[in-house]
XYZ file of C-alpha atoms in Angstrom:
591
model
C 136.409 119.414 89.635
C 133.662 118.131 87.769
C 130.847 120.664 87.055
C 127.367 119.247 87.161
C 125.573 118.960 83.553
C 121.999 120.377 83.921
C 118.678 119.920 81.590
C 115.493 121.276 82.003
C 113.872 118.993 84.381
C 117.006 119.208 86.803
C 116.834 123.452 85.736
C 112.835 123.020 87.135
C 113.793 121.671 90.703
C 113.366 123.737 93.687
C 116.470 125.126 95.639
C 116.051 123.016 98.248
C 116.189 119.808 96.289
C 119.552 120.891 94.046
C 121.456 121.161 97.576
C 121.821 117.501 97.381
C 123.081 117.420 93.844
C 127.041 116.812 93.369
C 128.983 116.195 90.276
C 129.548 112.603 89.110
C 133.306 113.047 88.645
C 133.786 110.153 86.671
C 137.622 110.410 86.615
C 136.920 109.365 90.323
C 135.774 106.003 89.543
C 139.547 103.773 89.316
C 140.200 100.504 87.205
C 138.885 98.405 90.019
C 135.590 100.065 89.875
C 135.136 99.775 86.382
C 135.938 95.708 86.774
C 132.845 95.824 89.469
C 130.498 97.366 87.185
C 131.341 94.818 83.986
C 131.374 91.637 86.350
C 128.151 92.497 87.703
C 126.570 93.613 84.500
C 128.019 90.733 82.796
C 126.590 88.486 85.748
C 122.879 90.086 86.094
C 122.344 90.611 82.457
C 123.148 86.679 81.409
C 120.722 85.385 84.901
C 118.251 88.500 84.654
C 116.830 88.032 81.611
C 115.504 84.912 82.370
C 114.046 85.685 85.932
C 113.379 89.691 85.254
C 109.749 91.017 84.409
C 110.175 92.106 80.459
C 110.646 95.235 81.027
C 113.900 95.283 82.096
C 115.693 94.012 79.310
C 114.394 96.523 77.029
C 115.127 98.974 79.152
C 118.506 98.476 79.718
C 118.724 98.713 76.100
C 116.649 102.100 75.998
C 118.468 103.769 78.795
C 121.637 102.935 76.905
C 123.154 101.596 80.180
C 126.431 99.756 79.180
C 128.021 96.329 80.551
C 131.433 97.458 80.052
C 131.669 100.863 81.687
C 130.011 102.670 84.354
C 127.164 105.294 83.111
C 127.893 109.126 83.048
C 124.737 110.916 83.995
C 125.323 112.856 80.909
C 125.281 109.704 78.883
C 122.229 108.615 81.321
C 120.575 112.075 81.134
C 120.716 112.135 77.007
C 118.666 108.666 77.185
C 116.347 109.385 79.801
C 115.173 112.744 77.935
C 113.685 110.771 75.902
C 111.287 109.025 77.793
C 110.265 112.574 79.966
C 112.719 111.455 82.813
C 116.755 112.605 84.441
C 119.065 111.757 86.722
C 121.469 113.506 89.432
C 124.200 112.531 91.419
C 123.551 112.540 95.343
C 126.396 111.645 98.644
C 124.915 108.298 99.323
C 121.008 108.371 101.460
C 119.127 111.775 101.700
C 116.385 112.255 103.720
C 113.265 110.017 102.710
C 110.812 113.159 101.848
C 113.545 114.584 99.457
C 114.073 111.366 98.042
C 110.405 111.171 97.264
C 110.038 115.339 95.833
C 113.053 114.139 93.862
C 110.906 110.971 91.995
C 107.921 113.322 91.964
C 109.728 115.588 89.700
C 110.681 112.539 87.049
C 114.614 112.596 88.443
C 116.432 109.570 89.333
C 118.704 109.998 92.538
C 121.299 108.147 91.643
C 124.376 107.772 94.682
C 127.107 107.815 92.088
C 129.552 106.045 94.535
C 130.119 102.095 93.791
C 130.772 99.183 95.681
C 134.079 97.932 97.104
C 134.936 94.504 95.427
C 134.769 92.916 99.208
C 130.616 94.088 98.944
C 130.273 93.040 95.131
C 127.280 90.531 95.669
C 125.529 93.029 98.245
C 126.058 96.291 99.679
C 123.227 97.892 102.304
C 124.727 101.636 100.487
C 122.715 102.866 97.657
C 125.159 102.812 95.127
C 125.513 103.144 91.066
C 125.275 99.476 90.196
C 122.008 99.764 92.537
C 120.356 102.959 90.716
C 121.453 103.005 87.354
C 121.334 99.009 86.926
C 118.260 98.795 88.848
C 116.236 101.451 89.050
C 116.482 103.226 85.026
C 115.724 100.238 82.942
C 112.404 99.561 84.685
C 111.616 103.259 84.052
C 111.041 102.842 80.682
C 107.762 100.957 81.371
C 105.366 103.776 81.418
C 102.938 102.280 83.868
C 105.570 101.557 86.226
C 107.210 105.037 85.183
C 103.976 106.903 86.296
C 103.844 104.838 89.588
C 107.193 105.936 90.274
C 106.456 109.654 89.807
C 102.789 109.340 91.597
C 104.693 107.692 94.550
C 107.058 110.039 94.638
C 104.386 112.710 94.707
C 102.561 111.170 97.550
C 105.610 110.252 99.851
C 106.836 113.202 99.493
C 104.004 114.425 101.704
C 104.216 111.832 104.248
C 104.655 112.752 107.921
C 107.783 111.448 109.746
C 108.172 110.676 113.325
C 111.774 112.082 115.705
C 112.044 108.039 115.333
C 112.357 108.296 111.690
C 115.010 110.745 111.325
C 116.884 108.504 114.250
C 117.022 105.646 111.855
C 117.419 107.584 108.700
C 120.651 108.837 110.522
C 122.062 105.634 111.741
C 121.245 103.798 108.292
C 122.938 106.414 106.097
C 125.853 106.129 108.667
C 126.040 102.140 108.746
C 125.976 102.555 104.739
C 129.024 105.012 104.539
C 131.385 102.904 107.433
C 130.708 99.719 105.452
C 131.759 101.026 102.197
C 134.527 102.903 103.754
C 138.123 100.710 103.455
C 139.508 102.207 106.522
C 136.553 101.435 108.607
C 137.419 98.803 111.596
C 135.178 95.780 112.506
C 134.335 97.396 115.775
C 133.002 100.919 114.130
C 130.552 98.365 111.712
C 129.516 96.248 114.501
C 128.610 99.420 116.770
C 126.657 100.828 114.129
C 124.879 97.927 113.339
C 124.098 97.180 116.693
C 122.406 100.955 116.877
C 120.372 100.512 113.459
C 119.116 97.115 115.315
C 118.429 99.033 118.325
C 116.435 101.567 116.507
C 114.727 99.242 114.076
C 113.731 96.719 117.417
C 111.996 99.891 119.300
C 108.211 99.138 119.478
C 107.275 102.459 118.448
C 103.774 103.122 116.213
C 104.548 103.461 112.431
C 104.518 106.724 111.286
C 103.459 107.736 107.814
C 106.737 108.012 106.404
C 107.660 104.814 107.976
C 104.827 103.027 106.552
C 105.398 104.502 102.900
C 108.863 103.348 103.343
C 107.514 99.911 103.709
C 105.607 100.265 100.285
C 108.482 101.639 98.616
C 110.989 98.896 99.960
C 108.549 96.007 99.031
C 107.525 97.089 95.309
C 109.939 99.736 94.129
C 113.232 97.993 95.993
C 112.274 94.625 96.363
C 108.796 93.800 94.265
C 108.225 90.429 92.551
C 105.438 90.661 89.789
C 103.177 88.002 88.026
C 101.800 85.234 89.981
C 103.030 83.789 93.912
C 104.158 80.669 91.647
C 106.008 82.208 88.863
C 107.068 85.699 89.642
C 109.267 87.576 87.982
C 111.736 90.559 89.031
C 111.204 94.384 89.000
C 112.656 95.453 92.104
C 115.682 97.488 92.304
C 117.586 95.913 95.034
C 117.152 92.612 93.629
C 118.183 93.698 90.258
C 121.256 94.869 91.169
C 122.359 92.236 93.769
C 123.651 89.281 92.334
C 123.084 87.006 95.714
C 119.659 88.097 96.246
C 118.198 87.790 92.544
C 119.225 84.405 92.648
C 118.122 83.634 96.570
C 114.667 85.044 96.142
C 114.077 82.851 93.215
C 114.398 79.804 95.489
C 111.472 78.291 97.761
C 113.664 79.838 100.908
C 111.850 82.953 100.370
C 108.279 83.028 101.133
C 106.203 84.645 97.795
C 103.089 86.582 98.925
C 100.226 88.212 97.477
C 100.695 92.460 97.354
C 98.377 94.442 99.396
C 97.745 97.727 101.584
C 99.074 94.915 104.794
C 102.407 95.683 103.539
C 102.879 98.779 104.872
C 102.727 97.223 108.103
C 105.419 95.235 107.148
C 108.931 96.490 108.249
C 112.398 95.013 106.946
C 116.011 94.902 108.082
C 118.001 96.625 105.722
C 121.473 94.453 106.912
C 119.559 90.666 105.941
C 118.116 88.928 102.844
C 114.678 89.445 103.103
C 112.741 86.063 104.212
C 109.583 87.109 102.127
C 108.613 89.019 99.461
C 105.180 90.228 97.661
C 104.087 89.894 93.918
C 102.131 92.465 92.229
C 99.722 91.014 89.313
C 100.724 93.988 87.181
C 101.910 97.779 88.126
C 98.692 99.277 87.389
C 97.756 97.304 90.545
C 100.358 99.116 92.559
C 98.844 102.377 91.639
C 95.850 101.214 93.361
C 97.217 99.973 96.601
C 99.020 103.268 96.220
C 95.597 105.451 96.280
C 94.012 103.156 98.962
C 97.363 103.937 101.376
C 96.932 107.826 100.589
C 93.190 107.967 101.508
C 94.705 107.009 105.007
C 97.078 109.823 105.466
C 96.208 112.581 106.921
C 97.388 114.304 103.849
C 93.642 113.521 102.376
C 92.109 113.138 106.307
C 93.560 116.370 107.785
C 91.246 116.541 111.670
C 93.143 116.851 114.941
C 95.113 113.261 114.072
C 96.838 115.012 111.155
C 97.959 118.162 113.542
C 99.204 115.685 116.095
C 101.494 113.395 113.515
C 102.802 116.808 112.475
C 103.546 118.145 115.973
C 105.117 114.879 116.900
C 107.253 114.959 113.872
C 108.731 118.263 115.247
C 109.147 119.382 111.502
C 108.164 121.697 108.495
C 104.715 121.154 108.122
C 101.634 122.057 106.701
C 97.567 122.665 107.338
C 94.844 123.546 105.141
C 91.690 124.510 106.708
C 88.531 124.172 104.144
C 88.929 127.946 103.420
C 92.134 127.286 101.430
C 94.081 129.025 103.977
C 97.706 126.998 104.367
C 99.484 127.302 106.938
C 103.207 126.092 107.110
C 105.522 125.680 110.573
C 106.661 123.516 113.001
C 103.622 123.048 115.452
C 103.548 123.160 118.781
C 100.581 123.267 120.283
C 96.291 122.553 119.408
C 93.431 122.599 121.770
C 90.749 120.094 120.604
C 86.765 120.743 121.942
C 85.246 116.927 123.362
C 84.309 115.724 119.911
C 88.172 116.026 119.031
C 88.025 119.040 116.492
C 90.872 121.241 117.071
C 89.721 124.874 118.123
C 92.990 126.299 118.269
C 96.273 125.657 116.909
C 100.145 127.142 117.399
C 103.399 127.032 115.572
C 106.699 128.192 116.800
C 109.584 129.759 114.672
C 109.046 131.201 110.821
C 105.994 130.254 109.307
C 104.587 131.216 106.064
C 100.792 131.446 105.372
C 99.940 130.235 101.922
C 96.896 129.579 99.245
C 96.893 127.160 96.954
C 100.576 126.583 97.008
C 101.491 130.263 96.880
C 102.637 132.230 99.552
C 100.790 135.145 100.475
C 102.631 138.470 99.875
C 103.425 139.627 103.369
C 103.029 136.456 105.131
C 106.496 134.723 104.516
C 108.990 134.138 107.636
C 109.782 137.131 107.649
C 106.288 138.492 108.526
C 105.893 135.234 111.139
C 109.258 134.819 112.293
C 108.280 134.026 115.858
C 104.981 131.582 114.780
C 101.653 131.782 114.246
C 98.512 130.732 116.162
C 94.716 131.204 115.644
C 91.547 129.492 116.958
C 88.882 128.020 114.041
C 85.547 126.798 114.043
C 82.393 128.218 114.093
C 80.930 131.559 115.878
C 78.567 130.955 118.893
C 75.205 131.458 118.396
C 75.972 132.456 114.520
C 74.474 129.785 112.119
C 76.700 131.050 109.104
C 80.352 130.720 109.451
C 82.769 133.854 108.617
C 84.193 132.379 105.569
C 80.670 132.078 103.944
C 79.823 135.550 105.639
C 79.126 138.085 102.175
C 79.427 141.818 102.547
C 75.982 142.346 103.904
C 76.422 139.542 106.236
C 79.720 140.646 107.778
C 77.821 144.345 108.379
C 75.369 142.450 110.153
C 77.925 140.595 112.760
C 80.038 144.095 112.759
C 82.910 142.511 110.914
C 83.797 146.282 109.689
C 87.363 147.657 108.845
C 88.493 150.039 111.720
C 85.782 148.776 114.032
C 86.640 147.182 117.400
C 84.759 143.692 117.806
C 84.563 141.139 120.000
C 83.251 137.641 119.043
C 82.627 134.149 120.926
C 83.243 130.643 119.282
C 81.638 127.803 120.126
C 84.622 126.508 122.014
C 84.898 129.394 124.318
C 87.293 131.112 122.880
C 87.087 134.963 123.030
C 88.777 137.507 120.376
C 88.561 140.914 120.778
C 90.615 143.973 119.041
C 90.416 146.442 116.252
C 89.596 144.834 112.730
C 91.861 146.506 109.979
C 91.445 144.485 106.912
C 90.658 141.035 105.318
C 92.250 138.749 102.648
C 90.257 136.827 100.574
C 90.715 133.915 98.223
C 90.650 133.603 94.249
C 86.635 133.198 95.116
C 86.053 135.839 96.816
C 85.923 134.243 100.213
C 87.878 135.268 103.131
C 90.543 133.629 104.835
C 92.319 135.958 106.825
C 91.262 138.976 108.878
C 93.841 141.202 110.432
C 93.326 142.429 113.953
C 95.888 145.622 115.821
C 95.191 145.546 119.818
C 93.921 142.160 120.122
C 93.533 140.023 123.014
C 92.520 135.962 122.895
C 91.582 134.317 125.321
C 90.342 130.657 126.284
C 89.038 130.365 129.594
C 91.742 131.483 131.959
C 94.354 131.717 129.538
C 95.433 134.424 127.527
C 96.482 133.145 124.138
C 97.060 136.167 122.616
C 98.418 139.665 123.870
C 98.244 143.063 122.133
C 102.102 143.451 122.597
C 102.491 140.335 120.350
C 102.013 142.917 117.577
C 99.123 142.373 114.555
C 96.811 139.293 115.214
C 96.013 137.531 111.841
C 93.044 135.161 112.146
C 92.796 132.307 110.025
C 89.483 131.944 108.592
C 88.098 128.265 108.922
C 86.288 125.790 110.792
C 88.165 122.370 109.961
C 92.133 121.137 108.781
C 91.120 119.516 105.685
C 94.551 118.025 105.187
C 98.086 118.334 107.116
C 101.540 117.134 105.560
C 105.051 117.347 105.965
C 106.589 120.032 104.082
C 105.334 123.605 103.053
C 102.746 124.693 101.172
C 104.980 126.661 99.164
C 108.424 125.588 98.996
C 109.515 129.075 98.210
C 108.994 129.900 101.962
C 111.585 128.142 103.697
C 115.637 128.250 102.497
C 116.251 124.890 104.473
C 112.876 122.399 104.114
C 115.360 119.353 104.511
C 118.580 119.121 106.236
C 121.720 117.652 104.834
C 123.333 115.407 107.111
C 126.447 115.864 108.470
C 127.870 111.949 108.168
C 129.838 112.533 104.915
C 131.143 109.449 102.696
C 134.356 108.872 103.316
C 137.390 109.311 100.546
C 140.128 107.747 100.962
C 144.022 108.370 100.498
C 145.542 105.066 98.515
C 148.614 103.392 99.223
C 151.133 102.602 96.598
C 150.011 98.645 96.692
C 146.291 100.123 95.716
C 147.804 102.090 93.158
C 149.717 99.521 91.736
C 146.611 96.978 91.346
C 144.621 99.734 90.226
C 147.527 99.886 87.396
C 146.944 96.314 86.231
C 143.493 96.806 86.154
C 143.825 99.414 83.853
C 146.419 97.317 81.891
C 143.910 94.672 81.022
C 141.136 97.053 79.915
C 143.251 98.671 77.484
C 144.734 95.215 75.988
C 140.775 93.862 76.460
C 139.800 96.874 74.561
C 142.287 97.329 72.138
C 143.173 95.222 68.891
C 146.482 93.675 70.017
C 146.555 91.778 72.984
C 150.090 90.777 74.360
C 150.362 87.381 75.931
C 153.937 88.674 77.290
C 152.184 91.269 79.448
C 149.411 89.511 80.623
C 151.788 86.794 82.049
C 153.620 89.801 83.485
C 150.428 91.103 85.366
C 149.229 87.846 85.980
C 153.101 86.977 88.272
C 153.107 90.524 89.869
C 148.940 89.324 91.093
C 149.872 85.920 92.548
C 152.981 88.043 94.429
C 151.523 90.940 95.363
C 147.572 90.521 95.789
C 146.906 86.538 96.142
C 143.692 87.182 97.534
C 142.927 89.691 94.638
C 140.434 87.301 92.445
C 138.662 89.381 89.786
C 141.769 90.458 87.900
C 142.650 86.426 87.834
C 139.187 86.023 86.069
C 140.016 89.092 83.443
C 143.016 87.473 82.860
C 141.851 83.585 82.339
C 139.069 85.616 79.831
C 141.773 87.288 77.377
C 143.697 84.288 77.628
C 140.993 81.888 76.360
C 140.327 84.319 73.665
C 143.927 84.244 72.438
C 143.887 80.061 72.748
C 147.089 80.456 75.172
C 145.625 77.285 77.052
C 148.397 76.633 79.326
C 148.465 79.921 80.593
C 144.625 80.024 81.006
C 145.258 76.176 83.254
C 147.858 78.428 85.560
C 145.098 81.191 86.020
C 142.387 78.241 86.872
C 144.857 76.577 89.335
C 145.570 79.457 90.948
C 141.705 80.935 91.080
C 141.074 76.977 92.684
C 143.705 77.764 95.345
C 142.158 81.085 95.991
C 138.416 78.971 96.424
C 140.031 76.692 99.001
C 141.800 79.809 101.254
C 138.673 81.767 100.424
C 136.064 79.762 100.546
C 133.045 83.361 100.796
C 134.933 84.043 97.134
C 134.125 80.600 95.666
C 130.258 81.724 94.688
C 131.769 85.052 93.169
C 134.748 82.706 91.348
C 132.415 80.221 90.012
C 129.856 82.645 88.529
C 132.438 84.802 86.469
C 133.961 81.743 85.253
C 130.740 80.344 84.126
C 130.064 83.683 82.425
C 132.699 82.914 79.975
C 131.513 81.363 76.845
C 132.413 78.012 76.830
C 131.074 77.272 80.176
C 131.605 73.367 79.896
C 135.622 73.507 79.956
C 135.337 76.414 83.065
C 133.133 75.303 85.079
C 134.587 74.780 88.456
C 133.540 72.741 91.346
C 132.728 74.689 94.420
C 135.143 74.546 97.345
């Protein structure tokens, strides 16, 4: 087993981020795979570079990523040092927050599986020809580079929905059963039919959801320049050969970029029928900024509490003392201009400031949840976090002194003050209470047999977000799903095609190429595997380069018989012919 190599940015991430992180285990990836990678290299590099924005041909060459073989992440990772960034190997999708605390931290997630040859023009699975083709040479612009990062910084925050995590589920799944061989027509067509169902559900956009929509139409599938002569930066059309080429055409509907996008959903399964076109990526950071000034990430108020108990996650408040709290909440009472007076979380929660936990107020100290009521004092002009020692006399806020206080939303605590903790300026945001009782009209929110009541100090949630405060708190912030991608056994035919794959990379490669064997090969492939059509190519290529032209004729007639049984390979045929260098004699016509 292959162990994973580390640096220090992948040393730097947080526990809960390196559970995702698998070795590449290159000697995984079999002769076939490596043919994928150079045909599709090969293909996008010679049609890219005339339709890509110019940063992607220079950063193929700085990221060192190679036509002929697939990238190691070592090999990737020794590059990418250089300009401040990594990569890691993930199992496929992972959850869309951990994706986004992954690109915050300057790492590339980079599903080290590749396509089957049946998906070689388009798969809907994140694979390597789709994160190290696509994704890492754009990286080396550093505008776009610092988008990337900032995104990732932002999304990372952004509130899901129980919808989300629905669809995130069914995606990832539909990903792995298309890329799995042994996966039947009727176990793709059910799972499609369930992402449909989910996507077609007329439920309101959640945060995530709506960051998603940024992400897919800049970062995955962004056109730059002007709506009449675009070029390509996206990663999804970077690394698929059909849709490079299909976007390009007047088919596709070119729009201006703006904040309306994230609005804008997508079917992951279809070519997208339009697609947006930033004037230059400093212009994405700004759409970027306007977006976060909507979340309630910057907004915080009773809307930000209610995505976050509706998201049924890890989440997090910070009321304008500082004071953060972290949970899954359950539960706010809001007074009739909609501030929240009282709020609840169920299960460990950790109290924080500034990112850092307070000592004694982990999970282990608020294993069952936390609740506390916030605003301002009844009849008290001065609010207790800007109460000073003389002022907190006044109001009888004394340690060991029993006290009962009104806010101005009715709520009632009384019970035996024992201490308070204050902030880095001297402000408090915490009071501890023994043999307290809350209470809000009829109900008791509080009992004494709960144990020690800690009241947060605050009148307002300044900001909510998904995650905690600090992510030391929690051992499990995201959940790894349990939809694994599937390995499979190979039979003996596999094997044996795998073989002659192998064969031709080590003649291709090496100095002496024997006509003898390829002939050999090339007899056992129209036998055994007559559908087989990317070996055929490999083949006709060597033997153009050692002038055996009859024997190239035989690989051309039987490529044109494989066109007119196959007509969905003709496209694929076609191109890797005309990729050959003299493209006059190859060309085919299409079948």
């Amino acid at each position: 087993m292959e162990t994973i190599e580390s640096n220090p940015l992948i040393d730097r991430l947080p526990p809960h981020l390196k559970q995702f992180i698998k070795p590449q285990n290159y000697e995984d990836y079999s002769p076939i795979n490596q043919a994928v990678w150079r045909y599709v290299m090969r293909k996008n590099i010679s049609y890219l570079t005339t339709v890509a924005h110019e940063s992607y041909a220079h950063g193929i060459e700085v990221t060192g990523i190679s036509i002929d073989a697939i990238p190691s992440m070592y090999g990737m990772n020794r590059i990418l040092k250089e300009i401040g960034w990594a990569a890691v190997a993930v199992d496929g999708f992972i959850p869309p927050n951990a994706f986004m605390e992954f690109q915050a931290y300057k790492i590339l997630v980079i599903a080290s599986d590749i396509r089957q040859l049946e998906n070689i023009a388009y798969t809907p699975a994140p694979d390597i020809i789709h994160e190290a083709a696509g994704h890492a040479p754009i990286i080396a612009n550093p505008d776009y580079a610092e988008y990337l990062r900032r995104f990732g910084e932002i999304g990372a925050k952004a509130i899901l929905s129980a919808h989300d995590n629905e669809v995130y589920e069914a995606v990832r799944k539909l990903s792995i059963l298309k890329e799995a061989p042994t996966s039947t027509p009727e176990e793709i067509d059910a799972a499609e039919k369930e992402v449909h169902h989910l996507q077609n559900k007329k439920v309101p956009l959640s945060e995530m959801a709506k960051i998603r929509n940024l992400h897919w139409w800049t970062v995955e599938y962004g056109l730059i320049g002007t709506v009449d002569n675009p070029k390509i930066y996206g990663a999804g059309l970077l690394s698929s050969i059909g849709e490079s080429k299909w976007c390009m055409t007047k088919e596709v509907e070119k729009r201006p970029y703006s904040i309306d996008v994230a609005e804008q959903e997508f079917d992951i399964t279809k070519p997208q029928p339009q697609l947006y076109v930033t004037p230059d990526f400093s212009y994405l950071m700004e759409v970027l900024e306007e977006f976060s000034n909507t979340m309630a990430l910057r907004k915080g108020g009773f809307r930000g509490l209610q995505k976050l108990i509706d998201s049924k996650k890890t989440g997090t408040i910070e009321l304008n003392t500082g004071l953060q709290i972290s949970g899954v909440f359950t539960q706010m009472i809001t007074d009739e201009d909609n501030n929240v007076v009282f709020f609840r979380t169920e299960g460990p929660t950790a109290l924080a400031n500034r990112e850092k936990e307070l000592i004694g107020h982990g999970i282990e100290g608020h294993s069952h949840g936390f609740s506390s009521p916030i605003g301002k004092l009844k009849g008290i002009n001065l609010a207790i976090e800007n109460m000073g020692p003389r002022d907190l006399k006044a109001y009888n806020f004394y340690d060991n002194k029993r006290i009962s206080f009104e806010y101005e939303s009715g709520i009632v605590v009384e019970g035996l003050n024992i201490t308070g903790i204050r902030n880095i300026n001297g402000k408090l945001i915490l009071i501890q209470f023994e043999d307290c009782t809350v209470t809000y009209k009829n109900e008791i929110l509080f009992k004494p047999e709960y144990g020690t009541f800690d009241l947060a100090v605050g009148s307002s949630i300044v900001s909510a977000f998904a995650g905690a405060a600090d992510y030391r708190s929690f051992h499990e912030l995201y959940h790894v799903s349990d939809t694994k991608t599937v390995k499979v056994r190979k039979d003996e035919a596999t094997l044996a095609l795998e073989y002659m794959y192998q064969q031709v990379r080590d003649l291709r490669e090496s100095e002496k190429m024997e006509s003898a064997v390829l002939k050999e090969i090339f007899n056992a492939v129209q036998e055994q595997h007559p559908k087989d059509w990317l070996l055929s190519v490999e083949l006709f290529e060597l033997a153009k380069q050692l002038g055996q032209e009859d024997f190239a004729s035989s690989i051309l007639a039987h490529l044109e018989m494989v066109k007119k049984q196959h007509p969905n390979l003709a496209g694929l045929i076609n191109d890797g012919l005309a990729l050959l260098d003299d493209q006059k004699e190859v060309r085919t016509t299409t079948s």
